[in-house]
Amino acid sequence: MEDLDGNQILANALAKQGLQYVFGIVGIPVVELSLALQQAGLHYVGMRNEQAACYAAQAVGYLTRRPGVCLVVSGPGLLHALGGLANAQSNCWPVLVVGGSCAQDHEGLGGFQECAQVDMARPYCKYSARPPSAALIPLHVEKAVRLATFGRPGASYLDFPANVLSQRVEASAVSAVALVPEPPLLWPDPADISKAADILRASKRPLLIIGKGAAYGRAEDAVGELVHNCLLPFLATPMGKGVVPDTDPLCVTAARTLALQQADTIVLLGARLNWMLHFGRPPRFSPHVNFIQVDVCAEELHNSVAARVAVQGDVGVVATLLLRELASTNWYVPPHGTWVPQLAARAQANREYVAKMAQDTTPPLNYHTVFHHVQQIIPKDSIIVSEGANTMDIGRSMLLNELPRHRLDAGTFGTMGVGLGFAIAAALWCRDHAPDKKVVCVEGDSAFGFSGMELETMFRYKLPVVIIIVNNNGIYSGFDQDTFSSIQEAGELTRVTPPQALSVGARYEHMMGLAGAEGHICTSVDQLQGALHRSLQVSDAPSIINVMISPTADRKPQTFSWLTESKL
């Protein structure tokens, strides 16, 4: 009778669940496991940092609805991945972290990298467990995948002591489990659909907010039909962008402040009333607004403020049923009433203001100029990865998305350092599903520093990611060379160097020398667009475009801060 060790059983169990990509860093006790994973047919991507590996794995989960796997070593390996676990759990993205751990017969004796890993991971995931024997590994893998994908998606952690991975058992003794199916489709209470339709019909200033949940739920067709048949003005949360194209005439993102403050009814489709939507409270929203909340998670309903109608259900199903109910009375938002023209006028005024900033091509450049001229060049179906305070915030409004799940950013947890891991996952997804699609990773110089060594990972796996570093010499803002030098001459460097300062004019493009290639440094629009044209032609390697901007460049003045501060 054939016997298998724990490494083989685990690798086969992951393959049986349809998991395809593993991102990790090998070491004791998971070296043999990494080889078993490849032998079982999984793609193994060796990363340079466990956080980045976990970011890549969860982005695969978001793009495919099947968890990516993050493989880490014991002790510090899992500790480094906890930031990724927390980010996935907060973002509601499915991921499975697999950690090696100290052999059980060494526990309590000061074993190598001994750590209470199951307990440590538990606050940051939906399921955290240690299979007690090699024969039971498939049961726990099935449960980890099921919990990561069913209901509100999230993270799972499985812990594997060295002795369990090396344990050998007869193949016939290994637990047999079924493939975890697609999550069940959650249908709403018909009475809730009727209530929601009645409230909309009575509304004078309705607004639709499209969240990341609509993108994850593949609800773009149903939501698009609801928008266009009912002529509903809408705006999207950052990763809800593209569910309905940003260029749609009914998109009122450019009039966001007015839309939120004046709307009397707001339909939340897979969007949460957390800090990103200022908790749904005044002064950001009208104190009399009616919220119609749609979410797959019952615990999310009525969070922060009470909804007039709280609908638990799949976003696509709810949008379809709501449209059917509204169409029965031929209801739509009057395009020539007061509400839609008011939003359109404010949006146009704001776009004209930003356009003036974008047309200022005098060096040093500003954010708006950079993004405007990048948008002119990149393909419309590009996947845009973005992080870094102003870089992410301003880029959200100027780098447009025509398709859903084509923007990946710091997300609900506001995590910096996600960019290159997300971009690696997106490039691998493109290789499998859309080989002609481009991945454009737009980074602040501070954000790039969190995971810059993953550039080597991109070279190793020949991933053609275009990395644009918007370099202002600092965190939020930086300094010019003269000012920075005078500050540093004033005393001991660690006492006088401003905490937000980074090196002036850092030549990040020289990192391309890792593979004997050359990057691009740009101080003008012509240089930027020329570098971008050339980088988009590269099909088997990453590119870096280091764009030097004014260290004091800022965004359009805001009545309310967005993505940098929440207001009660």
XYZ file of C-alpha atoms in Angstrom:
568
model
C 0.000 0.000 0.000
C 1.395 3.426 -0.985
C 2.146 5.749 1.887
C 2.367 9.551 1.816
C 3.972 12.100 4.080
C 2.276 15.232 5.371
C 3.881 17.422 2.712
C 2.376 15.353 -0.091
C -1.009 15.115 1.613
C -1.158 18.880 2.114
C -0.053 19.648 -1.437
C -2.612 17.243 -2.876
C -5.354 18.656 -0.646
C -4.669 22.208 -1.830
C -4.687 21.058 -5.454
C -7.935 19.156 -4.867
C -9.566 22.421 -3.746
C -8.652 24.100 -7.012
C -6.029 26.412 -5.512
C -3.453 27.390 -8.106
C -0.948 29.898 -6.763
C 1.309 29.762 -3.709
C 3.412 32.770 -2.694
C 6.000 32.321 -0.020
C 9.489 32.169 1.408
C 10.987 28.772 2.186
C 12.965 27.664 5.207
C 12.665 25.193 8.059
C 10.311 23.300 8.135
C 8.586 23.949 4.775
C 11.330 23.401 2.174
C 10.071 19.932 1.266
C 6.501 21.250 1.239
C 7.353 23.867 -1.399
C 8.709 21.127 -3.668
C 5.642 18.956 -3.038
C 3.412 21.857 -4.023
C 5.078 22.121 -7.416
C 4.906 18.350 -7.882
C 1.162 18.535 -7.185
C 0.767 21.039 -10.021
C 0.540 24.311 -8.091
C 2.418 27.417 -9.190
C 4.984 28.428 -6.569
C 6.135 32.066 -6.543
C 9.097 32.773 -4.278
C 8.801 36.238 -2.727
C 11.248 38.393 -0.767
C 9.055 39.237 2.223
C 6.186 37.371 3.886
C 3.951 40.435 4.005
C 4.281 40.906 0.256
C 3.639 37.188 -0.230
C 0.402 37.447 1.738
C -0.634 40.560 -0.184
C -0.090 38.731 -3.474
C -2.032 35.676 -2.291
C -5.063 37.716 -1.225
C -5.079 39.685 -4.482
C -5.285 36.356 -6.337
C -8.227 35.532 -4.076
C -9.955 38.782 -5.004
C -9.353 38.339 -8.722
C -10.392 34.673 -8.881
C -12.721 34.169 -5.864
C -10.524 31.200 -4.908
C -7.969 31.741 -2.141
C -4.365 32.280 -3.009
C -1.984 30.481 -0.652
C 0.761 32.159 1.367
C 3.473 29.794 2.618
C 5.560 30.932 5.596
C 8.107 29.432 7.935
C 7.641 29.121 11.685
C 7.717 31.923 14.237
C 8.963 35.129 12.568
C 7.680 33.942 9.198
C 4.095 33.977 10.408
C 4.641 37.166 12.406
C 5.707 38.934 9.222
C 2.581 37.682 7.438
C 0.123 38.902 10.083
C -0.111 42.311 8.414
C -1.260 40.559 5.263
C -3.724 38.388 7.184
C -5.264 41.442 8.841
C -5.461 43.271 5.519
C -7.246 40.366 3.819
C -9.692 40.019 6.692
C -10.463 43.742 6.680
C -10.756 43.830 2.874
C -12.946 40.678 2.831
C -10.618 38.886 0.404
C -10.111 35.117 0.542
C -6.609 33.936 1.418
C -5.124 30.829 3.045
C -1.899 31.170 5.016
C -0.015 27.921 5.572
C 2.626 28.067 8.269
C 5.265 25.607 9.312
C 5.833 25.415 13.054
C 8.009 23.930 15.753
C 7.856 20.133 16.093
C 5.313 19.173 18.757
C 7.817 17.174 20.813
C 9.931 20.339 21.129
C 7.117 22.553 22.362
C 7.606 23.884 25.862
C 11.321 23.108 25.712
C 12.421 26.179 23.791
C 12.092 24.676 20.328
C 13.376 26.444 17.234
C 11.151 29.469 16.522
C 8.573 28.105 18.963
C 5.515 30.330 18.905
C 1.787 30.089 19.692
C 0.976 30.495 16.029
C -2.629 29.273 15.947
C -3.597 31.655 18.744
C -1.558 34.459 17.225
C -3.343 34.232 13.879
C -6.862 33.780 15.265
C -7.781 37.481 15.718
C -6.974 38.168 12.059
C -8.864 35.394 10.296
C -12.093 33.419 10.141
C -10.479 30.043 10.819
C -7.216 29.170 12.563
C -6.362 25.560 13.283
C -3.667 22.901 13.515
C -4.522 19.492 11.984
C -3.729 16.919 14.698
C -2.400 14.356 12.235
C -1.335 14.073 8.620
C -4.362 11.894 7.797
C -6.753 14.714 8.780
C -5.067 17.456 6.741
C -7.638 17.369 3.877
C -10.505 17.972 6.321
C -8.920 21.144 7.622
C -7.934 22.359 4.169
C -11.522 21.936 2.986
C -12.855 23.851 5.990
C -10.268 26.612 5.649
C -11.167 27.143 1.973
C -14.901 26.964 2.665
C -14.779 29.524 5.465
C -12.506 31.820 3.467
C -14.991 31.924 0.572
C -18.475 31.410 2.066
C -20.448 34.301 3.574
C -18.215 37.350 3.903
C -14.879 36.247 2.405
C -11.773 36.440 4.551
C -8.611 34.778 5.760
C -7.806 31.308 7.070
C -4.659 29.999 8.757
C -3.464 26.396 8.995
C -0.517 25.436 11.183
C 1.741 22.467 10.430
C 4.329 21.304 12.965
C 7.464 19.780 11.467
C 6.586 16.312 12.743
C 3.120 16.419 11.098
C 4.657 17.396 7.747
C 7.116 14.500 7.927
C 4.594 11.976 9.285
C 3.866 9.114 6.876
C 0.501 7.371 6.616
C -1.072 4.916 4.205
C -2.921 6.585 1.366
C -6.084 4.713 2.273
C -6.061 6.344 5.727
C -6.081 9.881 4.386
C -9.445 11.628 4.795
C -11.368 12.027 1.564
C -13.150 15.355 1.074
C -15.121 17.001 -1.724
C -14.207 20.104 -3.643
C -15.602 23.220 -1.955
C -18.274 24.480 -4.374
C -19.015 28.056 -5.321
C -20.609 29.888 -2.370
C -24.402 29.638 -2.286
C -26.238 32.539 -3.879
C -28.017 34.501 -1.175
C -31.496 35.697 -2.197
C -33.113 38.587 -0.335
C -36.499 38.782 1.349
C -38.965 39.968 -1.353
C -40.566 42.306 1.187
C -37.251 44.152 1.557
C -37.059 44.658 -2.208
C -40.550 46.150 -2.224
C -39.711 48.502 0.663
C -36.527 49.627 -1.041
C -38.384 50.326 -4.293
C -41.048 52.353 -2.458
C -38.387 54.515 -0.801
C -36.643 55.123 -4.111
C -39.886 56.082 -5.821
C -40.499 58.703 -3.127
C -36.956 60.033 -3.354
C -36.086 63.381 -4.925
C -32.300 63.040 -4.780
C -31.312 59.349 -4.968
C -27.706 58.154 -5.162
C -26.111 54.750 -5.708
C -22.806 53.909 -4.002
C -21.033 50.919 -5.545
C -18.647 49.123 -3.231
C -15.894 46.568 -3.471
C -18.454 43.889 -2.601
C -20.219 44.501 -5.918
C -16.909 44.033 -7.740
C -16.025 40.859 -5.853
C -19.550 39.508 -6.392
C -19.341 39.893 -10.206
C -22.415 42.116 -10.101
C -21.372 44.475 -12.900
C -24.026 43.427 -15.414
C -26.917 43.679 -12.955
C -25.679 46.938 -11.432
C -25.099 48.441 -14.882
C -28.647 47.626 -15.912
C -30.035 49.158 -12.720
C -28.037 52.348 -13.284
C -28.919 52.763 -16.938
C -32.555 51.742 -16.827
C -33.302 53.949 -13.831
C -30.832 56.727 -14.773
C -29.418 56.562 -11.244
C -26.442 58.820 -10.496
C -23.693 56.818 -8.842
C -20.252 56.945 -7.378
C -17.928 54.141 -6.363
C -15.633 53.375 -3.475
C -11.998 52.982 -4.604
C -12.183 49.279 -5.463
C -15.788 49.521 -6.592
C -14.496 51.558 -9.534
C -15.209 49.999 -12.916
C -18.287 48.006 -11.903
C -19.911 50.732 -13.953
C -17.242 52.597 -15.968
C -15.798 55.766 -14.466
C -16.479 57.459 -17.802
C -20.218 56.755 -17.657
C -22.268 59.991 -17.862
C -24.114 58.998 -14.670
C -20.882 58.744 -12.659
C -20.810 61.698 -10.232
C -17.501 61.001 -8.512
C -16.326 64.492 -9.466
C -19.237 65.895 -7.434
C -18.772 63.487 -4.534
C -19.099 65.974 -1.663
C -22.314 67.480 -3.003
C -23.782 64.076 -3.846
C -23.199 62.677 -0.355
C -24.397 65.781 1.467
C -27.549 66.376 -0.574
C -28.778 62.853 -1.361
C -32.017 61.962 0.402
C -31.788 58.251 -0.415
C -28.561 56.290 -0.795
C -28.411 52.695 -1.996
C -25.285 50.945 -0.734
C -24.383 48.033 -2.991
C -21.645 46.079 -1.236
C -20.245 49.219 0.392
C -19.767 49.564 4.146
C -20.425 52.639 6.264
C -16.962 52.609 7.792
C -14.315 55.353 7.817
C -14.100 55.328 4.018
C -17.681 56.625 3.861
C -17.355 58.680 7.028
C -19.615 56.278 8.907
C -22.700 57.569 7.087
C -23.018 60.485 9.508
C -23.334 64.271 9.320
C -21.768 66.571 8.278
C -20.630 64.311 5.430
C -24.206 63.094 4.885
C -27.593 64.650 5.382
C -28.958 63.860 8.855
C -32.220 62.843 7.152
C -30.814 60.533 4.484
C -32.453 57.149 3.979
C -29.957 54.320 3.586
C -30.902 51.202 1.626
C -28.132 48.812 2.568
C -27.298 45.663 0.579
C -24.712 43.231 1.947
C -24.106 39.482 2.064
C -23.152 39.723 5.729
C -26.012 40.075 8.195
C -23.670 41.406 10.888
C -22.798 44.379 8.659
C -26.411 45.533 8.367
C -27.250 48.702 10.354
C -23.582 49.203 11.227
C -22.828 52.793 12.364
C -26.293 54.106 11.425
C -29.652 52.390 11.119
C -30.715 51.679 7.557
C -34.290 52.347 6.473
C -34.100 49.039 4.633
C -31.353 46.500 5.288
C -31.193 43.790 2.627
C -29.126 40.698 3.152
C -28.429 39.225 -0.238
C -26.119 38.888 -3.201
C -25.548 42.327 -4.755
C -26.234 41.133 -8.303
C -29.444 39.367 -7.321
C -30.681 42.370 -5.355
C -29.890 44.778 -8.204
C -31.801 42.579 -10.651
C -34.842 42.232 -8.402
C -34.840 45.924 -7.514
C -34.753 46.886 -11.183
C -37.630 44.510 -11.912
C -39.689 46.095 -9.135
C -38.918 49.655 -10.247
C -39.534 48.848 -13.917
C -43.019 47.634 -13.065
C -43.979 51.287 -12.521
C -41.558 52.677 -15.119
C -39.658 54.594 -12.438
C -36.456 56.469 -13.227
C -34.632 59.585 -12.083
C -35.756 62.547 -14.242
C -32.644 63.568 -16.213
C -33.922 67.133 -16.637
C -35.123 67.652 -13.091
C -33.071 69.557 -10.510
C -30.928 66.757 -9.011
C -29.046 65.335 -11.988
C -28.242 68.723 -13.589
C -27.084 70.017 -10.201
C -24.645 67.118 -9.842
C -23.522 67.443 -13.454
C -22.789 71.153 -13.053
C -20.731 70.621 -9.900
C -18.867 67.718 -11.491
C -18.020 69.810 -14.539
C -16.787 72.704 -12.408
C -14.558 70.390 -10.394
C -13.205 68.730 -13.525
C -12.352 72.129 -14.992
C -10.523 73.108 -11.796
C -8.478 69.906 -11.864
C -7.829 70.304 -15.598
C -6.159 73.653 -14.960
C -3.838 72.018 -12.433
C -3.150 69.189 -14.862
C -2.172 71.574 -17.643
C 0.627 73.106 -15.579
C 3.596 71.308 -17.126
C 6.252 73.526 -15.566
C 8.877 71.461 -13.703
C 8.773 70.357 -10.994
C 5.522 68.643 -11.940
C 2.470 68.216 -9.712
C 0.367 65.111 -9.084
C -2.465 66.185 -11.365
C -0.160 66.815 -14.309
C 1.483 63.415 -13.888
C -1.793 61.491 -13.665
C -3.447 63.381 -16.498
C -0.614 62.556 -18.876
C -0.346 58.957 -17.667
C -4.074 58.502 -18.282
C -3.587 59.679 -21.870
C -1.155 56.812 -22.574
C -2.146 53.697 -20.624
C -4.635 51.265 -22.216
C -8.186 51.677 -20.962
C -8.374 48.090 -19.758
C -5.204 48.285 -17.647
C -5.193 46.929 -14.106
C -4.143 49.861 -11.927
C -2.415 49.174 -8.612
C -1.972 52.241 -6.430
C -0.777 53.177 -2.973
C 0.757 56.093 -1.147
C -1.347 58.866 0.464
C -1.732 61.638 -2.136
C -0.538 59.352 -4.934
C -3.374 56.922 -4.268
C -5.975 59.542 -3.407
C -5.481 61.876 -6.360
C -4.809 58.972 -8.718
C -8.160 57.450 -7.804
C -10.016 60.335 -9.412
C -7.727 60.759 -12.444
C -6.688 57.217 -13.403
C -9.963 55.819 -14.642
C -11.291 52.280 -14.619
C -13.541 50.947 -17.349
C -13.751 47.402 -15.968
C -14.425 45.900 -12.516
C -11.628 44.450 -10.376
C -9.109 46.560 -12.269
C -8.087 48.732 -9.339
C -6.154 47.369 -6.364
C -5.109 49.711 -3.581
C -4.548 50.106 0.162
C -8.197 49.258 0.803
C -10.236 49.245 3.982
C -7.251 48.690 6.306
C -5.319 51.541 4.684
C -2.280 49.308 4.375
C 0.876 50.711 2.806
C 3.260 48.247 1.192
C 0.624 46.272 -0.704
C 1.520 47.622 -4.143
C 4.187 45.319 -5.542
C 2.592 42.178 -4.083
C -0.752 43.120 -5.613
C 0.965 43.904 -8.922
C 2.686 40.503 -8.992
C -0.649 38.772 -8.450
C -2.329 40.905 -11.121
C 0.432 40.177 -13.641
C 0.135 36.433 -13.019
C -3.649 36.659 -13.410
C -3.148 38.482 -16.713
C -0.714 35.804 -17.874
C -3.418 33.189 -17.324
C -6.507 35.097 -18.447
C -5.629 38.203 -20.477
C -2.029 38.083 -21.738
C -2.303 41.388 -23.619
C -3.568 43.345 -20.596
C -1.162 45.727 -18.843
C -0.540 46.130 -15.106
C 0.395 49.665 -14.067
C 1.605 50.037 -10.485
C 1.534 53.673 -9.343
C 3.512 54.156 -6.136
C 4.406 56.997 -3.859
C 8.116 56.983 -3.082
C 7.422 56.129 0.556
C 5.013 53.305 -0.325
C 7.492 51.826 -2.809
C 10.033 51.497 -0.014
C 7.923 48.958 1.860
C 8.309 46.229 -0.743
C 10.771 47.503 -3.339
C 12.811 44.293 -3.360
C 9.858 42.482 -4.924
C 11.170 44.064 -8.113
C 13.616 41.147 -8.188
C 10.658 38.753 -7.940
C 9.138 40.417 -10.999
C 12.378 39.965 -12.920
C 12.671 36.315 -11.864
C 9.198 35.447 -13.127
C 9.355 37.805 -16.143
C 6.362 39.884 -15.113
C 5.905 43.037 -17.264
C 4.659 45.379 -14.547
C 5.054 49.091 -15.260
C 6.022 50.739 -11.951
C 5.533 54.505 -11.814
C 7.074 56.079 -8.706
C 5.666 59.532 -8.001
C 8.632 60.934 -6.083
C 8.121 63.947 -3.835
C 11.044 63.180 -1.480
C 8.877 62.363 1.500
C 5.835 60.983 3.269
C 2.833 63.205 2.389
C 5.322 65.948 1.415
C 9.071 66.361 1.220
C 11.762 68.990 0.801
C 13.902 70.400 -1.964
C 17.654 69.914 -1.823
C 18.552 73.364 -0.470
C 15.963 73.255 2.307
C 16.836 69.680 3.242
C 20.577 70.412 3.366
C 20.092 73.485 5.550
C 17.896 71.505 7.963
C 20.463 68.724 8.281
C 23.264 71.192 8.892
C 21.387 72.522 11.902
C 22.340 69.703 14.262
C 22.465 65.957 14.910
C 20.746 64.227 11.971
C 18.371 62.080 14.009
C 17.215 65.149 15.950
C 16.694 67.593 13.123
C 15.770 65.554 10.051
C 11.958 65.871 9.704
C 10.202 62.527 10.302
C 8.353 62.763 6.987
C 11.509 63.451 4.972
C 13.074 60.961 2.558
C 16.243 61.351 0.535
C 15.983 64.138 -2.014
C 15.955 62.947 -5.611
C 16.403 59.249 -4.775
C 17.251 57.366 -7.974
C 14.882 54.432 -7.608
C 15.139 53.688 -11.325
C 18.698 52.450 -10.746
C 17.172 49.395 -9.036
C 16.590 48.101 -12.557
C 20.298 47.321 -12.478
C 19.364 44.234 -10.444
C 18.892 42.525 -13.804
C 21.240 44.646 -15.869
C 18.388 46.781 -17.197
C 17.840 50.522 -17.125
C 14.994 52.514 -15.678
C 13.683 55.966 -16.475
C 13.958 59.214 -14.555
C 11.534 61.929 -15.630
C 11.203 65.599 -14.781
C 8.987 66.654 -17.693
C 5.785 65.504 -19.363
C 7.610 64.589 -22.585
C 10.057 62.396 -20.666
C 7.216 60.765 -18.716
C 5.126 59.918 -21.751
C 8.136 58.715 -23.722
C 9.202 56.434 -20.869
C 5.653 55.140 -20.493
C 5.364 54.340 -24.209
C 8.630 52.379 -24.067
C 7.752 50.568 -20.846
C 4.385 49.422 -22.187
C 6.202 47.673 -25.042
C 8.185 45.451 -22.646
C 6.603 42.002 -22.440
C 8.950 39.981 -20.239
C 10.272 42.250 -17.477
C 9.202 45.055 -15.134
C 9.977 48.718 -15.718
C 10.530 51.612 -13.323
C 9.608 55.187 -14.173
C 10.839 57.545 -11.444
C 8.872 60.796 -11.814
C 10.256 63.723 -9.846
C 7.497 66.074 -8.705
C 7.391 69.150 -6.518
C 7.984 68.120 -2.879
C 5.190 70.485 -1.860
C 2.680 69.356 -4.502
C -0.776 68.876 -3.044
C -4.275 67.953 -4.057
C -7.262 70.129 -4.827
C -8.496 71.698 -1.550
C -11.105 69.488 0.101
C -14.076 70.349 2.258
C -13.686 66.910 3.811
C -10.540 64.786 3.918
C -10.746 61.543 1.974
C -8.612 58.442 2.507
C -6.349 60.329 4.900
C -8.675 61.229 7.756
C -12.088 60.124 8.971
C -14.592 62.510 10.495
C -17.289 61.751 13.028
